[in-house]
Amino acid sequence: MVEGVERMANKMNPETIAEMVEARVDLMTALRDRQDEDLARFRLEPYNSNEDETTEYESYTSNEPATYADKMMSLLSTGRMVPRVPHVNAKEGARRKYDLKERLVRGFYEAGNEKLVATLQPVLLDQLSFYVTLFGWYATRAMLVNVEAVNGVETTEVDIQPFDPRQVYWGMGPTGLEWVCVRSWMTPDEIYADWGVEVDGDSESSQVVYDYYSKTHNTVTTAMDVIKKPTEHGYWKVPVAIGMAGLSPFLRSEGDTEDDWGHYGEGLYKANRNVYDQKNTVLSIYLELLKKSRDPSWLFSNRGGKGELAEDPNEPGQVH
């Protein structure tokens, strides 16, 4: 089975990549659904008390999910990332060498942040704080890339790019990651602007793009077209770091594992999801009762008891 994983990881044609990734998409549906729902809570998408669409009751949306997450992100983002190269009992010359390594890593980190800021993105620690808090996962590419300067001289740049964990899929081998793919959506015009390659399709319709990394190569494809030919990335393993928050390992139940993924790598809202929903429900009822108390109903009676009301008597200001 392991040999099969390795063979598949090195077959980088568009059809094989799409098949591998889409199989993982189906497997991890419960995880992605949970992450999407938590993002909706953070964005304070309005709570709806009228799901059956037959009533018009008041609806209340608590801001607690946003304020709670903002506080946790702030605590994480104000921390310090301090690289350490152990040099216990090392001689003076060796300690100086290790100190230089630490300074080099700090320089890489700052150079990566400068590139993120230049492309209108938050710095690395801010993005990781956001993703881990909401989604319970992080994924980041870190590489040294050769770029051609304006004067034609090739230079080397630090390339650190965090990814939205909801778009990242991977395959495991005996020693770790065999491949990682960032599955995103782009229009043909966007693909041409980024890569200078024309692909089939409506210029305004998005299509799935696979940014695929094996242990040796990187390629970018759609389900049918090659956007970037397989290129050696020069690293000795997959150049993407993937991790999760929390202490729980993957707990596999008997039978299918799709639902198990929904509990793997929990985010901040693990213990509060149902509480938020119940709070919105209770306060929506309270808001509706307050509305009725400000504009109470009136008593209506008629001889014979056969009169009918034209409107709902439960609405504020109605007669009954």
Tab-separated table of C-alpha atoms in Angstrom:
chain	number	residue	atom	x	y	z
A	1	MET	CA	0.000	0.000	0.000
A	2	VAL	CA	2.869	2.365	0.843
A	3	GLU	CA	4.500	1.714	-2.517
A	4	GLY	CA	1.187	2.513	-4.155
A	5	VAL	CA	1.021	5.862	-2.340
A	6	GLU	CA	4.541	6.728	-3.478
A	7	ARG	CA	3.801	5.787	-7.079
A	8	MET	CA	0.644	7.862	-7.106
A	9	ALA	CA	2.476	10.823	-5.539
A	10	ASN	CA	4.979	10.878	-8.389
A	11	LYS	CA	2.388	10.641	-11.189
A	12	MET	CA	1.780	14.318	-11.736
A	13	ASN	CA	-0.484	14.412	-14.775
A	14	PRO	CA	-3.680	16.493	-14.382
A	15	GLU	CA	-6.066	13.519	-14.389
A	16	THR	CA	-4.204	11.631	-11.644
A	17	ILE	CA	-3.813	14.702	-9.447
A	18	ALA	CA	-7.491	15.580	-9.773
A	19	GLU	CA	-8.492	11.993	-8.949
A	20	MET	CA	-6.277	11.858	-5.838
A	21	VAL	CA	-7.368	15.232	-4.496
A	22	GLU	CA	-11.086	14.848	-5.164
A	23	ALA	CA	-11.024	11.522	-3.293
A	24	ARG	CA	-9.654	13.391	-0.270
A	25	VAL	CA	-12.272	16.107	-0.696
A	26	ASP	CA	-15.011	13.491	-0.368
A	27	LEU	CA	-13.297	11.861	2.614
A	28	MET	CA	-12.845	15.152	4.544
A	29	THR	CA	-16.292	16.636	3.909
A	30	ALA	CA	-17.280	16.616	7.601
A	31	LEU	CA	-14.140	18.549	8.543
A	32	ARG	CA	-14.667	21.166	5.838
A	33	ASP	CA	-18.359	21.561	6.734
A	34	ARG	CA	-17.445	22.165	10.371
A	35	GLN	CA	-14.820	24.742	9.402
A	36	ASP	CA	-17.234	26.552	7.076
A	37	GLU	CA	-19.888	26.683	9.811
A	38	ASP	CA	-17.362	28.089	12.309
A	39	LEU	CA	-16.339	30.759	9.801
A	40	ALA	CA	-20.001	31.729	9.430
A	41	ARG	CA	-20.229	32.096	13.233
A	42	PHE	CA	-17.155	34.314	13.279
A	43	ARG	CA	-18.562	36.482	10.491
A	44	LEU	CA	-21.803	36.829	12.494
A	45	GLU	CA	-24.054	35.606	9.737
A	46	PRO	CA	-27.571	36.564	10.893
A	47	TYR	CA	-29.466	33.977	12.891
A	48	ASN	CA	-32.834	33.125	11.337
A	49	SER	CA	-35.815	32.363	13.594
A	50	ASN	CA	-38.038	31.773	10.575
A	51	GLU	CA	-36.466	28.775	8.898
A	52	ASP	CA	-39.844	27.485	7.777
A	53	GLU	CA	-40.443	30.862	6.030
A	54	THR	CA	-44.056	30.882	7.254
A	55	THR	CA	-43.459	33.310	10.136
A	56	GLU	CA	-41.824	36.682	10.637
A	57	TYR	CA	-40.523	36.483	14.183
A	58	GLU	CA	-37.681	38.650	15.453
A	59	SER	CA	-34.178	37.191	15.168
A	60	TYR	CA	-31.189	37.912	17.409
A	61	THR	CA	-27.548	37.265	16.500
A	62	SER	CA	-25.034	37.221	19.351
A	63	ASN	CA	-21.647	38.863	18.725
A	64	GLU	CA	-19.934	36.542	21.204
A	65	PRO	CA	-18.379	34.192	18.592
A	66	ALA	CA	-16.562	37.130	16.980
A	67	THR	CA	-15.399	38.834	20.175
A	68	TYR	CA	-14.239	35.529	21.699
A	69	ALA	CA	-12.253	34.578	18.596
A	70	ASP	CA	-10.793	38.080	18.230
A	71	LYS	CA	-9.491	37.911	21.793
A	72	MET	CA	-7.849	34.526	21.243
A	73	MET	CA	-6.298	35.642	17.932
A	74	SER	CA	-4.922	38.728	19.644
A	75	LEU	CA	-3.301	36.626	22.377
A	76	LEU	CA	-1.696	34.299	19.829
A	77	SER	CA	-0.547	37.007	17.424
A	78	THR	CA	1.247	38.988	20.155
A	79	GLY	CA	3.438	36.018	21.029
A	80	ARG	CA	7.061	35.789	19.925
A	81	MET	CA	8.428	33.254	17.478
A	82	VAL	CA	11.894	32.521	18.857
A	83	PRO	CA	14.089	30.067	16.902
A	84	ARG	CA	16.415	27.956	19.017
A	85	VAL	CA	19.378	25.813	17.890
A	86	PRO	CA	20.380	23.633	20.866
A	87	HIS	CA	24.039	23.936	21.793
A	88	VAL	CA	24.283	22.477	25.284
A	89	ASN	CA	27.911	21.790	26.278
A	90	ALA	CA	29.115	23.029	22.883
A	91	LYS	CA	32.490	24.696	22.652
A	92	GLU	CA	32.733	28.429	22.042
A	93	GLY	CA	33.305	28.097	18.302
A	94	ALA	CA	30.333	25.765	17.922
A	95	ARG	CA	28.101	28.061	19.983
A	96	ARG	CA	28.974	30.961	17.692
A	97	LYS	CA	28.018	28.828	14.689
A	98	TYR	CA	24.677	27.908	16.258
A	99	ASP	CA	23.974	31.554	17.119
A	100	LEU	CA	24.532	32.481	13.478
A	101	LYS	CA	22.033	29.800	12.455
A	102	GLU	CA	19.426	31.348	14.754
A	103	ARG	CA	20.062	34.775	13.256
A	104	LEU	CA	19.731	33.328	9.761
A	105	VAL	CA	16.326	31.825	10.608
A	106	ARG	CA	15.177	35.172	12.063
A	107	GLY	CA	16.288	36.854	8.848
A	108	PHE	CA	14.338	34.331	6.741
A	109	TYR	CA	11.268	34.931	8.896
A	110	GLU	CA	11.433	38.713	8.501
A	111	ALA	CA	12.090	38.457	4.766
A	112	GLY	CA	9.071	36.190	4.403
A	113	ASN	CA	6.924	38.672	6.332
A	114	GLU	CA	8.081	41.522	4.109
A	115	LYS	CA	6.906	39.642	1.028
A	116	LEU	CA	3.540	38.880	2.652
A	117	VAL	CA	3.023	42.537	3.539
A	118	ALA	CA	4.028	43.597	0.015
A	119	THR	CA	1.241	41.385	-1.363
A	120	LEU	CA	-1.332	42.882	1.066
A	121	GLN	CA	-1.401	39.879	3.377
A	122	PRO	CA	-1.058	39.777	7.166
A	123	VAL	CA	2.301	38.599	8.501
A	124	LEU	CA	2.869	34.893	9.123
A	125	LEU	CA	2.057	34.823	12.842
A	126	ASP	CA	-1.177	36.791	12.348
A	127	GLN	CA	-2.376	34.398	9.647
A	128	LEU	CA	-1.478	31.311	11.669
A	129	SER	CA	-3.315	32.772	14.684
A	130	PHE	CA	-6.425	33.285	12.551
A	131	TYR	CA	-6.402	29.828	10.967
A	132	VAL	CA	-5.619	27.853	14.127
A	133	THR	CA	-8.225	29.725	16.179
A	134	LEU	CA	-11.099	29.287	13.737
A	135	PHE	CA	-10.282	26.090	11.869
A	136	GLY	CA	-8.002	24.182	14.244
A	137	TRP	CA	-5.481	23.650	11.431
A	138	TYR	CA	-2.622	25.467	9.701
A	139	ALA	CA	-0.710	24.867	6.452
A	140	THR	CA	2.310	26.833	5.246
A	141	ARG	CA	4.760	26.576	2.388
A	142	ALA	CA	8.351	27.680	3.112
A	143	MET	CA	10.944	27.692	0.320
A	144	LEU	CA	13.910	29.519	-1.152
A	145	VAL	CA	13.093	30.390	-4.763
A	146	ASN	CA	15.227	31.724	-7.589
A	147	VAL	CA	13.772	34.786	-9.300
A	148	GLU	CA	15.053	36.838	-12.197
A	149	ALA	CA	15.623	40.471	-11.289
A	150	VAL	CA	14.861	43.410	-13.559
A	151	ASN	CA	18.489	43.656	-14.657
A	152	GLY	CA	18.543	39.983	-15.647
A	153	VAL	CA	20.504	38.803	-12.623
A	154	GLU	CA	19.010	35.800	-10.840
A	155	THR	CA	18.472	36.248	-7.120
A	156	THR	CA	17.150	34.068	-4.307
A	157	GLU	CA	14.121	35.055	-2.236
A	158	VAL	CA	12.451	33.662	0.840
A	159	ASP	CA	8.964	32.413	-0.012
A	160	ILE	CA	6.713	31.816	3.009
A	161	GLN	CA	3.037	31.410	2.155
A	162	PRO	CA	0.318	30.334	4.609
A	163	PHE	CA	-2.638	28.567	3.022
A	164	ASP	CA	-6.307	28.430	3.926
A	165	PRO	CA	-6.480	24.995	5.630
A	166	ARG	CA	-9.877	24.375	4.032
A	167	GLN	CA	-8.160	24.242	0.634
A	168	VAL	CA	-5.298	21.906	1.565
A	169	TYR	CA	-5.342	18.136	1.008
A	170	TRP	CA	-2.609	15.576	1.489
A	171	GLY	CA	-1.523	11.944	1.364
A	172	MET	CA	0.531	10.196	4.062
A	173	GLY	CA	3.309	7.627	3.809
A	174	PRO	CA	5.285	5.669	6.437
A	175	THR	CA	7.447	8.668	7.406
A	176	GLY	CA	5.050	11.574	6.867
A	177	LEU	CA	3.668	13.543	3.962
A	178	GLU	CA	3.957	12.023	0.496
A	179	TRP	CA	2.163	14.847	-1.270
A	180	VAL	CA	0.232	18.045	-0.552
A	181	CYS	CA	-2.155	19.887	-2.853
A	182	VAL	CA	-3.713	23.330	-2.478
A	183	ARG	CA	-7.096	23.190	-4.191
A	184	SER	CA	-8.337	26.661	-5.151
A	185	TRP	CA	-10.531	28.343	-7.744
A	186	MET	CA	-9.413	30.729	-10.483
A	187	THR	CA	-10.847	32.078	-13.720
A	188	PRO	CA	-8.927	31.563	-16.988
A	189	ASP	CA	-8.071	35.278	-16.942
A	190	GLU	CA	-6.595	34.970	-13.433
A	191	ILE	CA	-4.621	31.893	-14.477
A	192	TYR	CA	-3.201	33.769	-17.441
A	193	ALA	CA	-2.328	36.791	-15.289
A	194	ASP	CA	-0.438	34.624	-12.773
A	195	TRP	CA	1.136	32.033	-15.043
A	196	GLY	CA	0.936	33.337	-18.597
A	197	VAL	CA	-0.859	30.171	-19.700
A	198	GLU	CA	-4.174	30.006	-21.543
A	199	VAL	CA	-6.655	27.313	-20.485
A	200	ASP	CA	-10.039	26.361	-21.863
A	201	GLY	CA	-13.195	27.719	-20.274
A	202	ASP	CA	-15.370	30.783	-19.854
A	203	SER	CA	-13.183	33.767	-18.933
A	204	GLU	CA	-15.539	34.677	-16.060
A	205	SER	CA	-16.185	31.166	-14.706
A	206	SER	CA	-13.932	29.797	-11.966
A	207	GLN	CA	-12.420	26.355	-12.267
A	208	VAL	CA	-10.507	24.203	-9.813
A	209	VAL	CA	-6.738	24.693	-9.795
A	210	TYR	CA	-4.419	22.139	-8.171
A	211	ASP	CA	-1.089	23.408	-6.771
A	212	TYR	CA	0.565	20.036	-6.172
A	213	TYR	CA	3.750	19.233	-4.234
A	214	SER	CA	5.467	15.855	-4.041
A	215	LYS	CA	8.740	15.123	-2.253
A	216	THR	CA	10.689	16.213	-5.319
A	217	HIS	CA	8.517	18.309	-7.646
A	218	ASN	CA	5.847	20.981	-7.827
A	219	THR	CA	3.291	21.374	-10.589
A	220	VAL	CA	0.118	23.390	-11.110
A	221	THR	CA	-2.781	21.997	-13.139
A	222	THR	CA	-6.490	22.100	-13.736
A	223	ALA	CA	-8.419	18.861	-14.144
A	224	MET	CA	-7.297	18.761	-17.802
A	225	ASP	CA	-4.530	21.304	-18.447
A	226	VAL	CA	-0.981	21.765	-17.162
A	227	ILE	CA	-0.421	25.334	-15.985
A	228	LYS	CA	3.086	24.877	-14.575
A	229	LYS	CA	5.178	21.921	-15.735
A	230	PRO	CA	6.614	19.638	-13.026
A	231	THR	CA	9.618	21.424	-11.583
A	232	GLU	CA	12.079	20.233	-8.950
A	233	HIS	CA	11.654	22.285	-5.802
A	234	GLY	CA	15.075	21.332	-4.427
A	235	TYR	CA	13.869	20.242	-1.013
A	236	TRP	CA	14.361	16.788	0.495
A	237	LYS	CA	10.700	16.445	1.470
A	238	VAL	CA	7.324	18.021	0.748
A	239	PRO	CA	7.934	21.766	1.343
A	240	VAL	CA	4.618	22.308	3.133
A	241	ALA	CA	4.062	22.157	6.885
A	242	ILE	CA	0.627	20.984	8.051
A	243	GLY	CA	-0.493	20.827	11.666
A	244	MET	CA	-3.484	20.942	13.955
A	245	ALA	CA	-4.480	22.348	17.316
A	246	GLY	CA	-5.625	20.299	20.265
A	247	LEU	CA	-4.412	17.095	21.860
A	248	SER	CA	-6.760	14.530	20.345
A	249	PRO	CA	-5.354	12.130	17.729
A	250	PHE	CA	-7.448	10.859	14.857
A	251	LEU	CA	-9.996	8.517	16.439
A	252	ARG	CA	-11.314	6.057	13.910
A	253	SER	CA	-14.755	4.552	14.389
A	254	GLU	CA	-15.948	1.265	12.997
A	255	GLY	CA	-16.909	1.487	9.346
A	256	ASP	CA	-16.667	4.713	7.362
A	257	THR	CA	-14.370	7.469	8.652
A	258	GLU	CA	-15.999	10.519	7.049
A	259	ASP	CA	-17.690	11.628	10.282
A	260	ASP	CA	-14.492	11.071	12.286
A	261	TRP	CA	-12.778	13.824	10.318
A	262	GLY	CA	-15.281	16.332	11.699
A	263	HIS	CA	-13.767	15.904	15.183
A	264	TYR	CA	-10.110	15.966	14.130
A	265	GLY	CA	-8.164	19.172	14.853
A	266	GLU	CA	-10.872	21.127	16.670
A	267	GLY	CA	-11.068	24.929	16.635
A	268	LEU	CA	-11.997	27.435	19.319
A	269	TYR	CA	-15.764	26.801	19.177
A	270	LYS	CA	-15.611	23.108	20.072
A	271	ALA	CA	-17.471	23.485	23.405
A	272	ASN	CA	-19.692	26.430	22.454
A	273	ARG	CA	-21.336	25.711	19.107
A	274	ASN	CA	-24.623	24.491	20.550
A	275	VAL	CA	-24.520	27.164	23.267
A	276	TYR	CA	-24.342	29.935	20.658
A	277	ASP	CA	-27.276	28.476	18.737
A	278	GLN	CA	-29.381	28.074	21.890
A	279	LYS	CA	-28.540	31.585	23.049
A	280	ASN	CA	-29.624	33.044	19.713
A	281	THR	CA	-32.880	31.070	19.916
A	282	VAL	CA	-33.687	32.160	23.480
A	283	LEU	CA	-32.844	35.818	22.890
A	284	SER	CA	-34.820	35.830	19.644
A	285	ILE	CA	-37.885	34.650	21.586
A	286	TYR	CA	-37.218	37.295	24.230
A	287	LEU	CA	-36.913	39.978	21.568
A	288	GLU	CA	-40.191	38.899	20.006
A	289	LEU	CA	-41.968	39.016	23.387
A	290	LEU	CA	-40.576	42.494	24.064
A	291	LYS	CA	-41.851	43.646	20.691
A	292	LYS	CA	-45.315	42.358	21.506
A	293	SER	CA	-45.290	43.998	24.955
A	294	ARG	CA	-44.624	47.399	23.387
A	295	ASP	CA	-47.479	46.992	20.936
A	296	PRO	CA	-49.973	44.664	22.630
A	297	SER	CA	-52.874	42.897	21.006
A	298	TRP	CA	-56.518	43.888	21.408
A	299	LEU	CA	-59.494	41.755	22.321
A	300	PHE	CA	-61.976	41.182	19.485
A	301	SER	CA	-65.347	39.540	19.846
A	302	ASN	CA	-68.452	39.217	17.724
A	303	ARG	CA	-71.924	37.851	18.248
A	304	GLY	CA	-72.215	34.247	17.198
A	305	GLY	CA	-68.452	33.618	17.334
A	306	LYS	CA	-68.127	33.173	13.580
A	307	GLY	CA	-65.990	36.197	12.785
A	308	GLU	CA	-62.585	35.607	11.174
A	309	LEU	CA	-59.411	37.678	11.439
A	310	ALA	CA	-57.713	38.824	8.284
A	311	GLU	CA	-54.210	38.787	9.845
A	312	ASP	CA	-52.173	36.684	12.259
A	313	PRO	CA	-53.348	37.503	15.817
A	314	ASN	CA	-49.892	36.622	17.197
A	315	GLU	CA	-48.311	39.628	15.513
A	316	PRO	CA	-47.827	42.809	17.604
A	317	GLY	CA	-50.740	45.226	17.367
A	318	GLN	CA	-53.214	42.684	16.046
A	319	VAL	CA	-56.679	42.182	17.464
A	320	HIS	CA	-58.084	38.928	18.747
